[in-house]
Amino acid sequence: MSDSIDIMSNNIDTMSTMSDSIDTSNRADKAAANDNNDNNDNALVKVIYNEEDSNERLTVLGRDLHKALDIQTPYHKWFPRMCEYGFRQDNDYMILVGQKCPTNNPKNPWTEITDHQLTIDMAKEICMIQRTEIGKRCREYFLEIERQWNSPDAVMARALQMANRRMDMLHQQTLRLTDESRFSELKLI
């Protein structure tokens, strides 16, 4: 059992290392030169796993992908164009609103921006649509993340983690009910 957890830790470490390998400052002409560069301090495509999500999907933020792909069109214009390819809200992406960002406007120092949480499938398709070297690299990165995510060891490790969380929750419920039972007995005496 501990071997599976160790393997999952190794898979997560590998995913983190892979995340560090995507350099978003590169244009297509610099992509090949930076393939072996491990010192990337620029913003990366961060893959998100939300354990509370009932679908248990890996996702990325739309603005992070936009930046990683080095898209010159502003995000608020680019994303609706990408949705014209048939992506559906609540299936392929979710809208995240209410993020405040500072502006240079003294009359309006803050503005709310909208971001989107994209499924890995949507992110891969968007990477293909871009038809650039960095798009290809990002897509290959997402494919590798999926391979690791769906490996038998990773699936088993996630199942063990879910079982452990469930056992912890049941243990807490048992303790609470035991305490309530003792309290009820004291009232009766």
Tab-separated table of C-alpha atoms in Angstrom:
chain	number	residue	atom	x	y	z
A	1	MET	CA	0.000	0.000	0.000
A	2	SER	CA	2.785	2.431	0.844
A	3	ASP	CA	4.423	1.568	-2.497
A	4	SER	CA	1.359	2.919	-4.313
A	5	ILE	CA	1.434	6.117	-2.323
A	6	ASP	CA	5.164	6.482	-3.019
A	7	ILE	CA	4.519	5.935	-6.728
A	8	MET	CA	1.771	8.590	-6.682
A	9	SER	CA	4.165	10.988	-4.961
A	10	ASN	CA	6.729	10.291	-7.657
A	11	ASN	CA	4.080	10.870	-10.352
A	12	ILE	CA	3.076	14.160	-8.761
A	13	ASP	CA	6.745	15.191	-8.527
A	14	THR	CA	7.185	14.319	-12.195
A	15	MET	CA	4.080	16.366	-13.097
A	16	SER	CA	5.516	19.309	-11.184
A	17	THR	CA	8.829	18.925	-12.977
A	18	MET	CA	7.011	18.782	-16.302
A	19	SER	CA	5.069	21.893	-15.385
A	20	ASP	CA	8.381	23.635	-14.768
A	21	SER	CA	9.548	22.709	-18.272
A	22	ILE	CA	6.968	24.809	-20.156
A	23	ASP	CA	8.475	28.260	-20.715
A	24	THR	CA	5.781	30.734	-21.630
A	25	SER	CA	8.123	33.496	-22.727
A	26	ASN	CA	9.287	31.538	-25.771
A	27	ARG	CA	8.117	32.236	-29.276
A	28	ALA	CA	8.287	29.478	-31.893
A	29	ASP	CA	11.759	30.593	-33.008
A	30	LYS	CA	13.140	30.143	-29.459
A	31	ALA	CA	11.273	26.925	-28.644
A	32	ALA	CA	13.901	24.463	-29.857
A	33	ALA	CA	16.743	26.319	-28.133
A	34	ASN	CA	15.004	26.152	-24.756
A	35	ASP	CA	13.912	22.494	-24.836
A	36	ASN	CA	16.680	21.505	-22.430
A	37	ASN	CA	16.536	24.635	-20.293
A	38	ASP	CA	15.638	23.705	-16.705
A	39	ASN	CA	15.890	27.245	-15.329
A	40	ASN	CA	12.456	28.659	-16.198
A	41	ASP	CA	11.359	31.447	-13.900
A	42	ASN	CA	8.505	32.588	-16.158
A	43	ALA	CA	4.796	31.855	-15.708
A	44	LEU	CA	3.884	28.219	-16.462
A	45	VAL	CA	0.840	26.230	-17.448
A	46	LYS	CA	-0.210	24.969	-14.057
A	47	VAL	CA	-2.377	21.858	-13.992
A	48	ILE	CA	-5.028	21.918	-11.275
A	49	TYR	CA	-6.618	18.926	-9.556
A	50	ASN	CA	-9.546	19.688	-7.295
A	51	GLU	CA	-10.199	16.733	-4.978
A	52	GLU	CA	-13.658	18.070	-4.129
A	53	ASP	CA	-14.681	18.180	-7.804
A	54	SER	CA	-17.189	15.385	-8.407
A	55	ASN	CA	-15.718	14.828	-11.883
A	56	GLU	CA	-12.157	14.603	-10.532
A	57	ARG	CA	-10.717	16.216	-13.647
A	58	LEU	CA	-7.442	17.905	-14.311
A	59	THR	CA	-7.890	21.495	-15.428
A	60	VAL	CA	-5.887	24.571	-16.385
A	61	LEU	CA	-6.730	28.252	-16.164
A	62	GLY	CA	-7.562	29.880	-19.480
A	63	ARG	CA	-5.395	32.927	-18.825
A	64	ASP	CA	-2.415	30.701	-17.981
A	65	LEU	CA	-2.849	28.782	-21.246
A	66	HIS	CA	-3.296	32.043	-23.187
A	67	LYS	CA	-0.019	33.311	-21.746
A	68	ALA	CA	1.788	30.001	-22.302
A	69	LEU	CA	0.753	29.948	-25.953
A	70	ASP	CA	2.053	33.507	-26.310
A	71	ILE	CA	-1.192	34.728	-27.866
A	72	GLN	CA	-1.020	38.398	-28.855
A	73	THR	CA	-4.811	38.934	-28.961
A	74	PRO	CA	-6.220	40.098	-25.588
A	75	TYR	CA	-7.706	37.247	-23.560
A	76	HIS	CA	-11.212	38.752	-23.460
A	77	LYS	CA	-11.307	38.648	-27.284
A	78	TRP	CA	-9.376	35.406	-27.778
A	79	PHE	CA	-11.402	33.136	-25.475
A	80	PRO	CA	-14.815	33.760	-27.121
A	81	ARG	CA	-13.168	33.002	-30.484
A	82	MET	CA	-11.926	29.681	-29.121
A	83	CYS	CA	-15.434	28.869	-27.875
A	84	GLU	CA	-16.690	29.174	-31.454
A	85	TYR	CA	-15.052	25.794	-32.056
A	86	GLY	CA	-17.903	24.169	-30.138
A	87	PHE	CA	-16.681	24.147	-26.555
A	88	ARG	CA	-19.513	24.137	-24.014
A	89	GLN	CA	-19.707	25.918	-20.678
A	90	ASP	CA	-19.923	23.585	-17.647
A	91	ASN	CA	-18.774	20.693	-19.840
A	92	ASP	CA	-15.477	21.879	-21.317
A	93	TYR	CA	-14.903	24.936	-19.133
A	94	MET	CA	-16.246	26.821	-16.139
A	95	ILE	CA	-16.336	30.581	-15.719
A	96	LEU	CA	-14.386	32.034	-12.805
A	97	VAL	CA	-15.429	35.618	-12.074
A	98	GLY	CA	-14.657	38.272	-9.551
A	99	GLN	CA	-10.887	38.322	-9.690
A	100	LYS	CA	-9.785	41.875	-8.990
A	101	CYS	CA	-6.737	43.323	-10.698
A	102	PRO	CA	-5.150	46.735	-10.222
A	103	THR	CA	-5.300	49.196	-13.113
A	104	ASN	CA	-3.373	52.349	-13.978
A	105	ASN	CA	-6.591	54.361	-14.008
A	106	PRO	CA	-6.846	56.621	-10.909
A	107	LYS	CA	-10.631	56.900	-11.353
A	108	ASN	CA	-10.997	53.124	-11.373
A	109	PRO	CA	-8.012	51.573	-9.547
A	110	TRP	CA	-9.468	48.024	-9.652
A	111	THR	CA	-11.155	46.020	-12.355
A	112	GLU	CA	-12.743	42.588	-12.286
A	113	ILE	CA	-11.469	40.074	-14.758
A	114	THR	CA	-13.007	36.804	-15.875
A	115	ASP	CA	-10.984	33.633	-16.139
A	116	HIS	CA	-11.996	30.157	-17.200
A	117	GLN	CA	-11.114	26.764	-15.811
A	118	LEU	CA	-10.540	24.527	-18.855
A	119	THR	CA	-10.510	20.758	-19.022
A	120	ILE	CA	-7.299	19.197	-20.270
A	121	ASP	CA	-9.189	18.003	-23.368
A	122	MET	CA	-10.189	21.560	-24.220
A	123	ALA	CA	-6.661	22.813	-23.559
A	124	LYS	CA	-5.226	20.160	-25.908
A	125	GLU	CA	-7.654	21.128	-28.667
A	126	ILE	CA	-6.850	24.827	-28.247
A	127	CYS	CA	-3.139	23.985	-28.488
A	128	MET	CA	-3.772	22.157	-31.778
A	129	ILE	CA	-5.832	25.056	-33.148
A	130	GLN	CA	-2.926	27.464	-32.588
A	131	ARG	CA	-0.663	25.518	-34.999
A	132	THR	CA	2.549	26.837	-33.450
A	133	GLU	CA	5.618	25.138	-32.012
A	134	ILE	CA	4.740	26.218	-28.463
A	135	GLY	CA	1.185	24.946	-29.028
A	136	LYS	CA	2.613	21.577	-30.014
A	137	ARG	CA	4.863	21.512	-26.932
A	138	CYS	CA	1.979	22.399	-24.628
A	139	ARG	CA	-0.221	19.708	-26.201
A	140	GLU	CA	2.531	17.095	-25.754
A	141	TYR	CA	2.861	18.241	-22.146
A	142	PHE	CA	-0.884	17.734	-21.561
A	143	LEU	CA	-0.756	14.303	-23.211
A	144	GLU	CA	2.067	13.267	-20.863
A	145	ILE	CA	0.144	14.591	-17.855
A	146	GLU	CA	-2.854	12.487	-18.929
A	147	ARG	CA	-0.690	9.378	-19.394
A	148	GLN	CA	0.654	9.751	-15.875
A	149	TRP	CA	-2.754	10.612	-14.435
A	150	ASN	CA	-4.346	7.492	-15.966
A	151	SER	CA	-1.523	5.088	-15.140
A	152	PRO	CA	-2.696	2.153	-12.977
A	153	ASP	CA	-0.425	3.212	-10.115
A	154	ALA	CA	-1.779	6.767	-10.098
A	155	VAL	CA	-5.388	5.561	-10.275
A	156	MET	CA	-4.797	3.169	-7.384
A	157	ALA	CA	-3.047	5.857	-5.332
A	158	ARG	CA	-5.992	8.263	-5.839
A	159	ALA	CA	-8.410	5.480	-4.846
A	160	LEU	CA	-6.398	4.867	-1.671
A	161	GLN	CA	-6.380	8.584	-0.883
A	162	MET	CA	-10.160	8.748	-1.356
A	163	ALA	CA	-10.628	5.682	0.878
A	164	ASN	CA	-8.402	7.215	3.546
A	165	ARG	CA	-10.370	10.482	3.464
A	166	ARG	CA	-13.606	8.505	3.766
A	167	MET	CA	-12.205	6.511	6.718
A	168	ASP	CA	-11.107	9.725	8.427
A	169	MET	CA	-14.552	11.235	7.942
A	170	LEU	CA	-16.251	8.099	9.340
A	171	HIS	CA	-13.841	8.061	12.275
A	172	GLN	CA	-14.697	11.698	13.066
A	173	GLN	CA	-18.415	10.874	12.857
A	174	THR	CA	-17.940	7.915	15.191
A	175	LEU	CA	-16.109	10.072	17.728
A	176	ARG	CA	-18.810	12.748	17.532
A	177	LEU	CA	-21.615	10.190	17.978
A	178	THR	CA	-19.771	8.546	20.867
A	179	ASP	CA	-19.409	11.917	22.590
A	180	GLU	CA	-23.099	12.707	21.984
A	181	SER	CA	-24.085	9.303	23.371
A	182	ARG	CA	-22.030	9.836	26.530
A	183	PHE	CA	-23.546	13.285	26.954
A	184	SER	CA	-27.066	11.807	26.591
A	185	GLU	CA	-26.292	9.132	29.179
A	186	LEU	CA	-25.140	11.797	31.632
A	187	LYS	CA	-28.391	13.705	31.152
A	188	LEU	CA	-30.416	10.580	31.954
A	189	ILE	CA	-28.552	9.980	35.234
